[in-house]
Short mmCIF file of C-alpha atoms in Angstrom, two decimals:
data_model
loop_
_atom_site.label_atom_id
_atom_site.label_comp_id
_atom_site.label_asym_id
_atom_site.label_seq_id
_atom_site.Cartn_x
_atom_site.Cartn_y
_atom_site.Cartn_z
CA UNK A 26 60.98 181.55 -49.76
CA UNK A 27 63.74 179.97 -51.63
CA UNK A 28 65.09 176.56 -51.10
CA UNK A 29 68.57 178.27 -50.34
CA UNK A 30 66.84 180.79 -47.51
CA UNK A 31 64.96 177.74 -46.07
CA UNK A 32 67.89 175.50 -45.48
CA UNK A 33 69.42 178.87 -43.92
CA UNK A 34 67.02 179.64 -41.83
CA UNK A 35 66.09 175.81 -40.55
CA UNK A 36 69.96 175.94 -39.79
CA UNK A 37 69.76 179.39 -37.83
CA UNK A 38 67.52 177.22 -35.64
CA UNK A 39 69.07 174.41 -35.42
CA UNK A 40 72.23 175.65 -34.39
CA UNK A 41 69.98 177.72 -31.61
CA UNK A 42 68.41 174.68 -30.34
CA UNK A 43 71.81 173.09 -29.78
CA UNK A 44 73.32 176.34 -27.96
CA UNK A 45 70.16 176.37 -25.49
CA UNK A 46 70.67 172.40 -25.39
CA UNK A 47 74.52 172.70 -24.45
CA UNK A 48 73.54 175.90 -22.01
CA UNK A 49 70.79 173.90 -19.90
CA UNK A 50 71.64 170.34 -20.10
CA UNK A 51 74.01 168.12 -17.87
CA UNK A 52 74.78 169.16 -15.07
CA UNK A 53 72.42 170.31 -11.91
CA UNK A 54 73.77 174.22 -12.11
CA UNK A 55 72.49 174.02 -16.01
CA UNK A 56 69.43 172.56 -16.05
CA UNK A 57 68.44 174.87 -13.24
CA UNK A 58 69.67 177.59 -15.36
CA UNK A 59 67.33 176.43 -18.12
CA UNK A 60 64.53 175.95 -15.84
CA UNK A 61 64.81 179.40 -13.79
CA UNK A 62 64.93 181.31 -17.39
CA UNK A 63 61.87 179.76 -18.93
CA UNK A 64 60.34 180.19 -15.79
CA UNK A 65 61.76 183.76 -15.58
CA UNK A 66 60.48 184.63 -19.31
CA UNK A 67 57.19 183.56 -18.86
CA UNK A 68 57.05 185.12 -15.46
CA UNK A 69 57.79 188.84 -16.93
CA UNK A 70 55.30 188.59 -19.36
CA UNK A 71 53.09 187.84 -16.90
CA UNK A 72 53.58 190.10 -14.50
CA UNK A 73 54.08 192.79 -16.88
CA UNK A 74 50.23 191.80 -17.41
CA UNK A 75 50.03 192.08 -13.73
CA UNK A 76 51.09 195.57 -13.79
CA UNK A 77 48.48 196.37 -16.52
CA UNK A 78 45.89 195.44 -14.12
CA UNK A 79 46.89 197.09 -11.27
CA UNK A 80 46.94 200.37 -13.60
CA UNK A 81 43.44 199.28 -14.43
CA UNK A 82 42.59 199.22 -10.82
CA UNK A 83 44.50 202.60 -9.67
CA UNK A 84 42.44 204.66 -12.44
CA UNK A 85 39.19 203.12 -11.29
CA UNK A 86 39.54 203.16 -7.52
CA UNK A 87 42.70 205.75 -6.54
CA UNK A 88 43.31 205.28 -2.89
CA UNK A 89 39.94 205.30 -2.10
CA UNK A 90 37.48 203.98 0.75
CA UNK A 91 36.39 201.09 -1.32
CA UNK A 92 39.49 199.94 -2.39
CA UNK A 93 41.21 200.13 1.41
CA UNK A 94 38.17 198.26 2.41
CA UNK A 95 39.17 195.91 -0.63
CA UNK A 96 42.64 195.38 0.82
CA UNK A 97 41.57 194.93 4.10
CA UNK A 98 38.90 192.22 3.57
CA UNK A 99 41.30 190.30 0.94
CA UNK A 100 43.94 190.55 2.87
CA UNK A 101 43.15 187.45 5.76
CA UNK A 102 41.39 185.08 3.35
CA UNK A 103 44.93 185.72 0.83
CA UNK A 104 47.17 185.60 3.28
CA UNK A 105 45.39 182.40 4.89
CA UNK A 106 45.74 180.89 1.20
CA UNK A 107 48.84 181.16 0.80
CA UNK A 108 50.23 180.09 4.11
CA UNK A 109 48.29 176.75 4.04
CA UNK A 110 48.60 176.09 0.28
CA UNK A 111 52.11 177.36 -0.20
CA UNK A 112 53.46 174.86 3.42
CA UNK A 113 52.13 172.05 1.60
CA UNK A 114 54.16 172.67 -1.54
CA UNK A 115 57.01 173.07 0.89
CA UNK A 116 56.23 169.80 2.54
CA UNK A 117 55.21 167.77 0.08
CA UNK A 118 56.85 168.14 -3.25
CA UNK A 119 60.64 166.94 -1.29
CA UNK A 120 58.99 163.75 -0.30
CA UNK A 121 56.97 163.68 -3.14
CA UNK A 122 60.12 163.43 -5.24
CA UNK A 123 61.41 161.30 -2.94
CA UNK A 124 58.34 158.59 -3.33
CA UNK A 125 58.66 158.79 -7.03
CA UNK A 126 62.78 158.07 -6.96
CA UNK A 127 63.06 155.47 -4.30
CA UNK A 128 59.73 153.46 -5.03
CA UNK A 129 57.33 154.48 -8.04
CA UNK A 130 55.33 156.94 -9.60
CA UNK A 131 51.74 155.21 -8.51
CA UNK A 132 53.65 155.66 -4.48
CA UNK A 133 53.88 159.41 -5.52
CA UNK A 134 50.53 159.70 -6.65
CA UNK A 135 48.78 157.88 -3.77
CA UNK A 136 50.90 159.87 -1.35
CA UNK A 137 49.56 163.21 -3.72
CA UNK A 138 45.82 161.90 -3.25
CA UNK A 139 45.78 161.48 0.61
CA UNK A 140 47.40 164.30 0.81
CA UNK A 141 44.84 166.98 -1.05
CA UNK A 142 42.18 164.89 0.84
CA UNK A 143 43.63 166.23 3.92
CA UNK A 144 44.73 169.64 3.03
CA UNK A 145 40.72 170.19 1.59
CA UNK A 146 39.58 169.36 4.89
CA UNK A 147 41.55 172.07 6.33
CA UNK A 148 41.04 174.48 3.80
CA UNK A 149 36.96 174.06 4.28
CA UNK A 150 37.56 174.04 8.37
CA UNK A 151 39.62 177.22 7.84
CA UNK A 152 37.07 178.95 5.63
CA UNK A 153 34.13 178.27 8.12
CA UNK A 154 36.04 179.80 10.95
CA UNK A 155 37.00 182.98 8.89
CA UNK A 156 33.19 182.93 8.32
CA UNK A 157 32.21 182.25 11.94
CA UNK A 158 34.85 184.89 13.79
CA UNK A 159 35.10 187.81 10.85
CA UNK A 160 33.30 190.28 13.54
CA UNK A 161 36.17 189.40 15.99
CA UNK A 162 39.74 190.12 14.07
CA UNK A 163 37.76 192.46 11.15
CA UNK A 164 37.36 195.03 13.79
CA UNK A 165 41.86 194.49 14.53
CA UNK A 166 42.90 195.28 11.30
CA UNK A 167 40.11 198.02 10.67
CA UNK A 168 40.15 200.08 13.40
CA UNK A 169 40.16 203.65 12.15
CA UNK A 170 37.56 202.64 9.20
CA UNK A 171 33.94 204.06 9.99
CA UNK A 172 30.77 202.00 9.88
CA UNK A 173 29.64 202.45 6.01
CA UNK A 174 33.17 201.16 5.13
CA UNK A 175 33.38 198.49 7.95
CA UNK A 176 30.17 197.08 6.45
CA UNK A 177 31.48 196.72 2.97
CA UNK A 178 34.91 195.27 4.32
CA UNK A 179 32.70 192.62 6.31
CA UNK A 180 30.44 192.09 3.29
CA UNK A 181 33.78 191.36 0.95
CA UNK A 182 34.85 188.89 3.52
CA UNK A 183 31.99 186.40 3.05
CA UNK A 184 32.38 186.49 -0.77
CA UNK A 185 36.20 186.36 -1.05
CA UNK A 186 36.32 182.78 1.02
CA UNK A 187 35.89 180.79 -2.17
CA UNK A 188 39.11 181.76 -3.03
CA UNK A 189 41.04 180.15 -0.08
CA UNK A 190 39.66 176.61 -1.20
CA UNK A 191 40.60 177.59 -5.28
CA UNK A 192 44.10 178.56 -4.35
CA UNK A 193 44.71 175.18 -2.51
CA UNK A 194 43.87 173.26 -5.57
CA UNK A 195 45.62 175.70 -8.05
CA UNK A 196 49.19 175.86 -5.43
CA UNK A 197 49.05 172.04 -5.53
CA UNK A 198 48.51 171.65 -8.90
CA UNK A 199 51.00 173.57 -10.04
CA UNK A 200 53.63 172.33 -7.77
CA UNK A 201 53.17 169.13 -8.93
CA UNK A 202 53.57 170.22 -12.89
CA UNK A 203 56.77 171.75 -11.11
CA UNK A 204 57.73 168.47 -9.51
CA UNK A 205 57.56 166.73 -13.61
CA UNK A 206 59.81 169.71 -14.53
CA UNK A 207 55.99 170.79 -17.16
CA UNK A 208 57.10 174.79 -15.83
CA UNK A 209 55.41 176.55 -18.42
CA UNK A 210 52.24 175.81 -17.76
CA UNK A 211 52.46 176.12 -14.74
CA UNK A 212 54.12 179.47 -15.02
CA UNK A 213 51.47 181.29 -17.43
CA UNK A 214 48.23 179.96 -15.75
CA UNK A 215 48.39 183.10 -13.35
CA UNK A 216 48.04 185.52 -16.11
CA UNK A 217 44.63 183.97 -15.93
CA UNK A 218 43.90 185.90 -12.77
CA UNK A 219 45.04 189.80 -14.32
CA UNK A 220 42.74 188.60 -17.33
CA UNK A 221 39.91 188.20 -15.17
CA UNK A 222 40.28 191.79 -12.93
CA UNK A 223 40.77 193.07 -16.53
CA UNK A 224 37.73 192.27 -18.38
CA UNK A 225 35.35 192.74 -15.23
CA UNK A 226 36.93 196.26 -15.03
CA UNK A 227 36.29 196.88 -18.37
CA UNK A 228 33.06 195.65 -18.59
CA UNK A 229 31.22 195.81 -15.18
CA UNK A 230 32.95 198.58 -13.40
CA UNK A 231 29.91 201.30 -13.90
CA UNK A 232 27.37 199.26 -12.74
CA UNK A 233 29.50 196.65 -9.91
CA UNK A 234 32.15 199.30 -8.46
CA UNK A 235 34.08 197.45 -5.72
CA UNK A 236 32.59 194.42 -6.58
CA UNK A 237 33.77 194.10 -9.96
CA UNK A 238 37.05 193.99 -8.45
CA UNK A 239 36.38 191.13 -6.80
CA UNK A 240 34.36 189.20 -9.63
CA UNK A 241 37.91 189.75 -11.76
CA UNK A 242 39.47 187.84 -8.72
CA UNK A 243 36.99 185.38 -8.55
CA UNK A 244 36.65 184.54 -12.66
CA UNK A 245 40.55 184.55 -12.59
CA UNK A 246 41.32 182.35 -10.24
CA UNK A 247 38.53 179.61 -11.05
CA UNK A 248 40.66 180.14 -14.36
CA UNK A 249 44.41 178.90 -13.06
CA UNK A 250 42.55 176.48 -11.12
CA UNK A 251 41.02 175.15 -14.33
CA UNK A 252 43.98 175.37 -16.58
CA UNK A 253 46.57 173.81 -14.13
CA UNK A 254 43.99 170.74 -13.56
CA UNK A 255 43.55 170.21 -16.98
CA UNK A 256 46.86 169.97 -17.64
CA UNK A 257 48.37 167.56 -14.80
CA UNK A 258 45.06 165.44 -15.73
CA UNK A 259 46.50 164.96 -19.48
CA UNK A 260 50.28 164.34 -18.38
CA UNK A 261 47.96 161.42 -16.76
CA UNK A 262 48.31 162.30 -13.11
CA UNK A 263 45.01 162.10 -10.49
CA UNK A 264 43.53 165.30 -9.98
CA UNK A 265 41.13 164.49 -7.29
CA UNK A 266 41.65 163.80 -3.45
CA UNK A 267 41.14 160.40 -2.54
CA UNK A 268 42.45 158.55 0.99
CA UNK A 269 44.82 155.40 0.87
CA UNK A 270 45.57 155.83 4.27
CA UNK A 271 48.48 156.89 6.52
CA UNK A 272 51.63 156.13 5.81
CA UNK A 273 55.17 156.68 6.58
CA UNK A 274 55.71 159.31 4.21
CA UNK A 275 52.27 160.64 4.76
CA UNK A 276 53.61 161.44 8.43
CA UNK A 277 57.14 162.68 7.22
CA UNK A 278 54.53 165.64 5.12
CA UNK A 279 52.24 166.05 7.92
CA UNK A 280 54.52 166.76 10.32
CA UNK A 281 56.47 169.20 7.71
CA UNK A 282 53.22 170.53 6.92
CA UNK A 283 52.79 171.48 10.52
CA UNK A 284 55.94 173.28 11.28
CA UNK A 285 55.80 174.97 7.67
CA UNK A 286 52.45 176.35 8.64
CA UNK A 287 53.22 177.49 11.96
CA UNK A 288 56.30 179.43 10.25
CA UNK A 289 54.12 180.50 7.19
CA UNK A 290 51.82 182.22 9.65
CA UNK A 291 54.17 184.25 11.28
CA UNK A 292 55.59 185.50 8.03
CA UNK A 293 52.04 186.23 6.67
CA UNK A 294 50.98 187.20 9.81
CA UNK A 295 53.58 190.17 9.45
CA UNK A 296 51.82 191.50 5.95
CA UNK A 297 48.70 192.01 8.14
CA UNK A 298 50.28 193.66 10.94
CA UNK A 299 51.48 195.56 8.49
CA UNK A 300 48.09 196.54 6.82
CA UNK A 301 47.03 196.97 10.58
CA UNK A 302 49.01 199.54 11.44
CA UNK A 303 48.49 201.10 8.05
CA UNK A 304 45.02 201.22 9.36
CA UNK A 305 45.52 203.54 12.39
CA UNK A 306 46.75 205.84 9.77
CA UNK A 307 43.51 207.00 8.58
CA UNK A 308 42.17 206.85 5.03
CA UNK A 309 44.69 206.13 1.91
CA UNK A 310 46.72 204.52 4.18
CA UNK A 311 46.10 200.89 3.19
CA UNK A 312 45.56 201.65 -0.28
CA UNK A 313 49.14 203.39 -0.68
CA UNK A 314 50.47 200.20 1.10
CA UNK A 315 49.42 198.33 -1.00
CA UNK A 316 50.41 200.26 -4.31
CA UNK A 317 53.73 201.01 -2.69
CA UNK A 318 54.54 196.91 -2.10
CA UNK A 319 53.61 196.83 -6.24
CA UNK A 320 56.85 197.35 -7.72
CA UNK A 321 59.01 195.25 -5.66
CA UNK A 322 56.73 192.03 -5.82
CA UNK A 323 57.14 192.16 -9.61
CA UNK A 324 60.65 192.58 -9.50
CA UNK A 325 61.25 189.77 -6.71
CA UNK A 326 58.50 188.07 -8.68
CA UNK A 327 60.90 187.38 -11.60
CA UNK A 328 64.21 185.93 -10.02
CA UNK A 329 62.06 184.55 -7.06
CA UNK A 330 59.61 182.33 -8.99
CA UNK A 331 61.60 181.55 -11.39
CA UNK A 332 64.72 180.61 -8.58
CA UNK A 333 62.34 178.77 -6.48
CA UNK A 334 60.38 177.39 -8.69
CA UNK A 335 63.47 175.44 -10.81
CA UNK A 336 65.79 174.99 -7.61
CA UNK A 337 63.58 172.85 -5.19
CA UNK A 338 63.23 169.91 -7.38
CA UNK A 339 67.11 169.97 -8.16
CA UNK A 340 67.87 170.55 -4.16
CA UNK A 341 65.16 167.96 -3.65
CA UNK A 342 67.55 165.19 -5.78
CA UNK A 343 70.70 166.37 -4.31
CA UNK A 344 69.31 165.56 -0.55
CA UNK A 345 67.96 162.57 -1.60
CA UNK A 346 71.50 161.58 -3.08
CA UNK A 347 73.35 163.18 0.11
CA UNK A 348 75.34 165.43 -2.05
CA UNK A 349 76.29 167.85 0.57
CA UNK A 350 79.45 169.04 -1.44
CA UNK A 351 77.17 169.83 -4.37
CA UNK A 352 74.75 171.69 -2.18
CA UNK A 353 77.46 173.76 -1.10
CA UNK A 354 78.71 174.73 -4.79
CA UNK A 355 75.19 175.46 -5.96
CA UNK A 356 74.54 177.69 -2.82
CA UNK A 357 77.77 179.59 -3.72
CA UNK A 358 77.42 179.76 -7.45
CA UNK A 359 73.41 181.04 -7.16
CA UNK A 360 74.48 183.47 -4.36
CA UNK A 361 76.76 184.93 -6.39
CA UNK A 362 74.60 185.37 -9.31
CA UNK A 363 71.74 186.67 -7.38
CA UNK A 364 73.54 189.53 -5.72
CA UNK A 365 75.03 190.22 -8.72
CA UNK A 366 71.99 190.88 -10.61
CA UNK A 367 69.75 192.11 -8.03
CA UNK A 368 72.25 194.71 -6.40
CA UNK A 369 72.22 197.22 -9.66
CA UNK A 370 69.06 196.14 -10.74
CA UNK A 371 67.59 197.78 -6.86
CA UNK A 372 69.72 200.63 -7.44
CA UNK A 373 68.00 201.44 -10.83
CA UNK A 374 64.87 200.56 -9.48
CA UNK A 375 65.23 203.16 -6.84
CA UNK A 376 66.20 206.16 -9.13
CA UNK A 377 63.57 205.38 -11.40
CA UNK A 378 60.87 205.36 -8.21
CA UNK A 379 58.89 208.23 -8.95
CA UNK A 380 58.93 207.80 -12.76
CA UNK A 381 57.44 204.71 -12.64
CA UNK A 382 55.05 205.13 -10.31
CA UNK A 383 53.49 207.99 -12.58
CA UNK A 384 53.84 205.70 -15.88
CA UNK A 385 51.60 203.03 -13.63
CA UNK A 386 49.12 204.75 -11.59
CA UNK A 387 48.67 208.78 -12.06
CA UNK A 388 45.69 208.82 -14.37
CA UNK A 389 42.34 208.34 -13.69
CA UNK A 390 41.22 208.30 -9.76
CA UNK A 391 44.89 207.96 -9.00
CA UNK A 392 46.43 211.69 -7.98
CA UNK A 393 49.25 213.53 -7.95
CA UNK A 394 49.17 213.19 -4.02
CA UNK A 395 49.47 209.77 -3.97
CA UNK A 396 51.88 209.38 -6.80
CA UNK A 397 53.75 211.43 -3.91
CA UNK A 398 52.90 209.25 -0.93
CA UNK A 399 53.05 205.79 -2.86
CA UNK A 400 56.69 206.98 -3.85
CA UNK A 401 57.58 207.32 -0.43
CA UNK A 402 56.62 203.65 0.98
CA UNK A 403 58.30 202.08 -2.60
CA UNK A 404 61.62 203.20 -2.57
CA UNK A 405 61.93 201.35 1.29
CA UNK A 406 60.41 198.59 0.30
CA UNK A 407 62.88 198.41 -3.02
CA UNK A 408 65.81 197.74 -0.51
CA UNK A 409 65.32 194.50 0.36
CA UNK A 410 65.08 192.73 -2.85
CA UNK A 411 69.06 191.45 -2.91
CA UNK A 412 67.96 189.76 0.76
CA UNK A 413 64.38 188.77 -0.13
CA UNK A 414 65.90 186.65 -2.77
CA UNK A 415 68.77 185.04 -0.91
CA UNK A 416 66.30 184.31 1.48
CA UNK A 417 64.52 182.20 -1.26
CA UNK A 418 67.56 180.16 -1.85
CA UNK A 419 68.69 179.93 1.67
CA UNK A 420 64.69 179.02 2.60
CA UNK A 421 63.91 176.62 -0.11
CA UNK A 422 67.35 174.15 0.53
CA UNK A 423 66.34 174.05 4.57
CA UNK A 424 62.62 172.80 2.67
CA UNK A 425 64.77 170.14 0.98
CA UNK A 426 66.36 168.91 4.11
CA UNK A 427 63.52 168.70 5.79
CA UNK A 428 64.72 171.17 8.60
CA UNK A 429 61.80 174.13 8.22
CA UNK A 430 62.31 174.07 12.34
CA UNK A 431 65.11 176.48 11.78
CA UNK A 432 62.46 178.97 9.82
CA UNK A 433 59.62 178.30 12.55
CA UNK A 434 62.08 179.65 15.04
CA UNK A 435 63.02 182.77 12.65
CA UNK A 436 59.40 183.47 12.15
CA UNK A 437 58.63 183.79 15.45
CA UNK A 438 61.61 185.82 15.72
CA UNK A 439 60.92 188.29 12.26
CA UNK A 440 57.40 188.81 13.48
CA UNK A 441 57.81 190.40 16.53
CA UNK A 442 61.21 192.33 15.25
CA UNK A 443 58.53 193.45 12.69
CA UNK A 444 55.91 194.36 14.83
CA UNK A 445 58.31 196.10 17.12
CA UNK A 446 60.31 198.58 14.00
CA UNK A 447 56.40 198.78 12.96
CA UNK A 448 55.64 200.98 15.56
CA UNK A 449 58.78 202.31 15.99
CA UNK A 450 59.40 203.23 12.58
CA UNK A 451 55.70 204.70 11.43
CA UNK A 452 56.66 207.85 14.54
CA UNK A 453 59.32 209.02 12.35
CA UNK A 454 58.56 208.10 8.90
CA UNK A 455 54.91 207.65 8.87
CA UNK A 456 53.22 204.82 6.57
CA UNK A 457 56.85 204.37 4.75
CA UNK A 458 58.51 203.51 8.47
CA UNK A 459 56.42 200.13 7.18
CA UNK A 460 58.13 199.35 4.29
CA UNK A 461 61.42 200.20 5.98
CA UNK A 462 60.91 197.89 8.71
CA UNK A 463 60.20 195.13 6.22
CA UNK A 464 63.79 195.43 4.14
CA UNK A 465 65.51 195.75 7.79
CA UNK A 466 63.78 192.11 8.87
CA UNK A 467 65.01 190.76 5.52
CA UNK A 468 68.01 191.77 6.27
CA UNK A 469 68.00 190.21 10.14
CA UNK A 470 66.62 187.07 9.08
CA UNK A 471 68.73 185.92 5.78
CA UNK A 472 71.83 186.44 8.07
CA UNK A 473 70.28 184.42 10.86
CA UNK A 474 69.22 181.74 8.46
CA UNK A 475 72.35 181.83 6.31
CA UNK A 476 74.03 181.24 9.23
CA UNK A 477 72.08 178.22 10.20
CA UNK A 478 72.03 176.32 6.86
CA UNK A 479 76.18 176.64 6.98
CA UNK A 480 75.59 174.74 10.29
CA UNK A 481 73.58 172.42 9.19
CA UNK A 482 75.78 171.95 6.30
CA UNK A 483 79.07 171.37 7.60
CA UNK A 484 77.46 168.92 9.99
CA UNK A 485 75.90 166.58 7.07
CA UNK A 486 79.22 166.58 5.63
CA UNK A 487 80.96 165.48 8.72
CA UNK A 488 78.41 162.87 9.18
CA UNK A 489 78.44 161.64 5.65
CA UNK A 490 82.65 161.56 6.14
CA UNK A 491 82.40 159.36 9.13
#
């Protein structure tokens, strides 16, 4: 290249590096910005790769016995995981941040330690008890599936527990990358976990069947795990647990870590209700569930990771700072920009249903049929994406001020609306009436909790102005 074209093209870049410089630095509202789009970038790659393995998985299984017995057994120990791993991110990263402002960053880190100690303890209690009472709620969420396929849910169970232990570690780790604003890292890890369902499938699915399925899962996840620790360890952070005993801000996460759980649950609890209900069905059912929630996780997956992923840390600083007037203007301004990308990106998403359901899954074990049926459930489940994420943003600033009360009391509320449409909804629609009663509680419970946080809101302000 010629010295001319060089000095061109190492001022292309420059002048590139200062527009993404001027774009996501200085204020809150911009380096958000900055942080939701790397996040957001590296999040649709990665779920793109998602996508690619759950085509992998629809030509090898279809909507098979195996793979609703699959679904079913993965469905407590997942849900499980990421109700107790995903409150403690919600309970500890505000204090967390907190620790590390108002005292140091060794404070943050012995508050990190104690902690993980704790949370390990209850991941290890929780994965005995799955262990010790799987012949007790297997039999509730199976209860159409006949012996040969009960056995091989029940035999999943046992060797899908590991996970609920890995996903602790990996949730925590990569909050805590969040918390040092390191989000790329943190971001791309997953892609670990398609990797790993990919390979097995590719190379074990002849011999393993089911089971390779769950290897993938398995190999993947020890994977993130690996990658996120290895990571936090070289920004010099502690990896391991390790107790320095209780104090005050330990009991500020413990008791947020309580009431996030309890509303955690609920929410989870409605994906197995869900999958239970599927199951009276008969066969397919939970398979086609499952295929049919595919396309709207991946789209909520981009603005919702990314969103929630760059705003708690910024809401985090702003309660710390009792900046309720800047909470305000950052609710309104996100808002905004949420329902004005997600409200034509649904609609598209929704004409395009059958299309890309064909692209996706119809080769392989996957059929015409349940191109048909999957169809069906999607294009319900597609409406709720503009609430889903407002819910995010509306969710993750009551995690900031410390007030997840307001979404125990919705949860309790949600699940048994849920429950309720559940059965009311699958008489008329069939297994789609499921995915219809899920946008319709998303719907119910952003304007309940929008409703509260402007409460809570206007009353921090009047405080504050006292």
């Amino acid at each position: 290249m010629e010295p001319t074209e060089t000095a061109a093209a190492s001022g292309l870049v420059g002048r590139a590096r200062a527009s993404w410089e001027r774009l996501t630095t200085g204020s809150v509202n911009r380096r958000v910005f900055g942080a939701a789009l790397v996040v957001g970038i590296l999040t649709l790659g990665i779920k793109v790769f998602a996508l690619l393995k759950e085509s992998f998985v629809a030509a090898r299984y279809g909507t098979g016995n195996d793979y609703d017995a699959f679904i079913i057994a993965m469905i407590v120990p997942a849900s499980l995981a990421a109700i107790l791993s995903g409150s403690l991110d919600a309970a500890l990263i505000p204090t967390y941040i907190e620790v590390r402002e108002t005292e140091d960053h060794e404070a943050a880190h012995r508050l990190y330690a104690t902690i993980l100690l704790w949370n390990t303890i209850v991941l290890v209690g929780t994965v005995g008890l799955l262990a010790l009472t799987v012949d007790l709620w297997l039999p509730l969420l199976a209860s159409r599936f006949d012996p040969a396929k009960m056995a091989l849910a029940r035999k999943l169970v046992f060797a899908s527990l590991p996970i609920v232990v890995l996903t602790g570690f990996s949730t925590v780790w990569g909050a805590l990358l969040n918390a040092g604003e390191r989000f790329a890292g943190a971001a791309l890890a997953p892609a670990l976990q398609s990797l790993g369902v990919i390979l097995l499938l590719a190379l074990c699915f002849q011999s393993m069947g089911i089971w390779a399925l769950l290897a993938g899962s398995l190999v993947g996840i020890v994977g993130e795990t690996g990658v996120k620790g290895y990571l936090l360890k070289k920004r010099g952070h502690p990896l391991m647990p390790r107790w320095h005993g209780v104090t005050a801000a330990f009991r500020k996460v413990r008791g947020q870590y309580a009431t996030a759980i309890a509303a955690s649950f609920i929410v989870n609890g409605m994906t197995l209700v869900d999958q239970a209900f599927a199951s009276t069905l008969g066969p397919r059912s939970n398979s086609a569930l499952s295929y049919g929630s595919k396309l709207q996780a991946f789209a909520l997956s981009l603005g919702v990771t990314a969103l929630s992923t760059a705003i708690l840390p910024a809401l985090s600083k702003m309660v710390a700072l009792r900046d309720w007037t800047g909470i305000r203007r950052f609710l309104r301004v996100y808002g905004g920009m949420i329902l004005a990308v997600t409200v034509p990106a649904t609609l598209m998403l929704i004409v395009l249903s059958k299309f890309l359901v064909r692209i996706m899954y119809q080769h392989g074990s996957f059929t015409a049929a349940d191109t048909d049926l999957v169809v069906q459930i999607q294009i319900f489940h597609l409406l709720r994406i503009p609430f889903a994420t407002c819910h995010v943003l509306v969710t993750r600033t009551l995690t900031a001020l410390k007030s997840v009360h307001f979404l125990l009391i919705m949860s309790f509320s949600s699940f048994a609306l849920n429950a309720f449409l559940d059965w009311l909804l699958i008489q008329r629609y069939g297994i789609a009436g499921i995915t219809l009663s899920t946008s319709l509680c998303s719907i119910v419970t952003l304007v309940c909790l929008g409703w509260a946080l402007n409460h809570l809101l206007k009353k921090k302000a009047l405080e504050a102005g006292a």
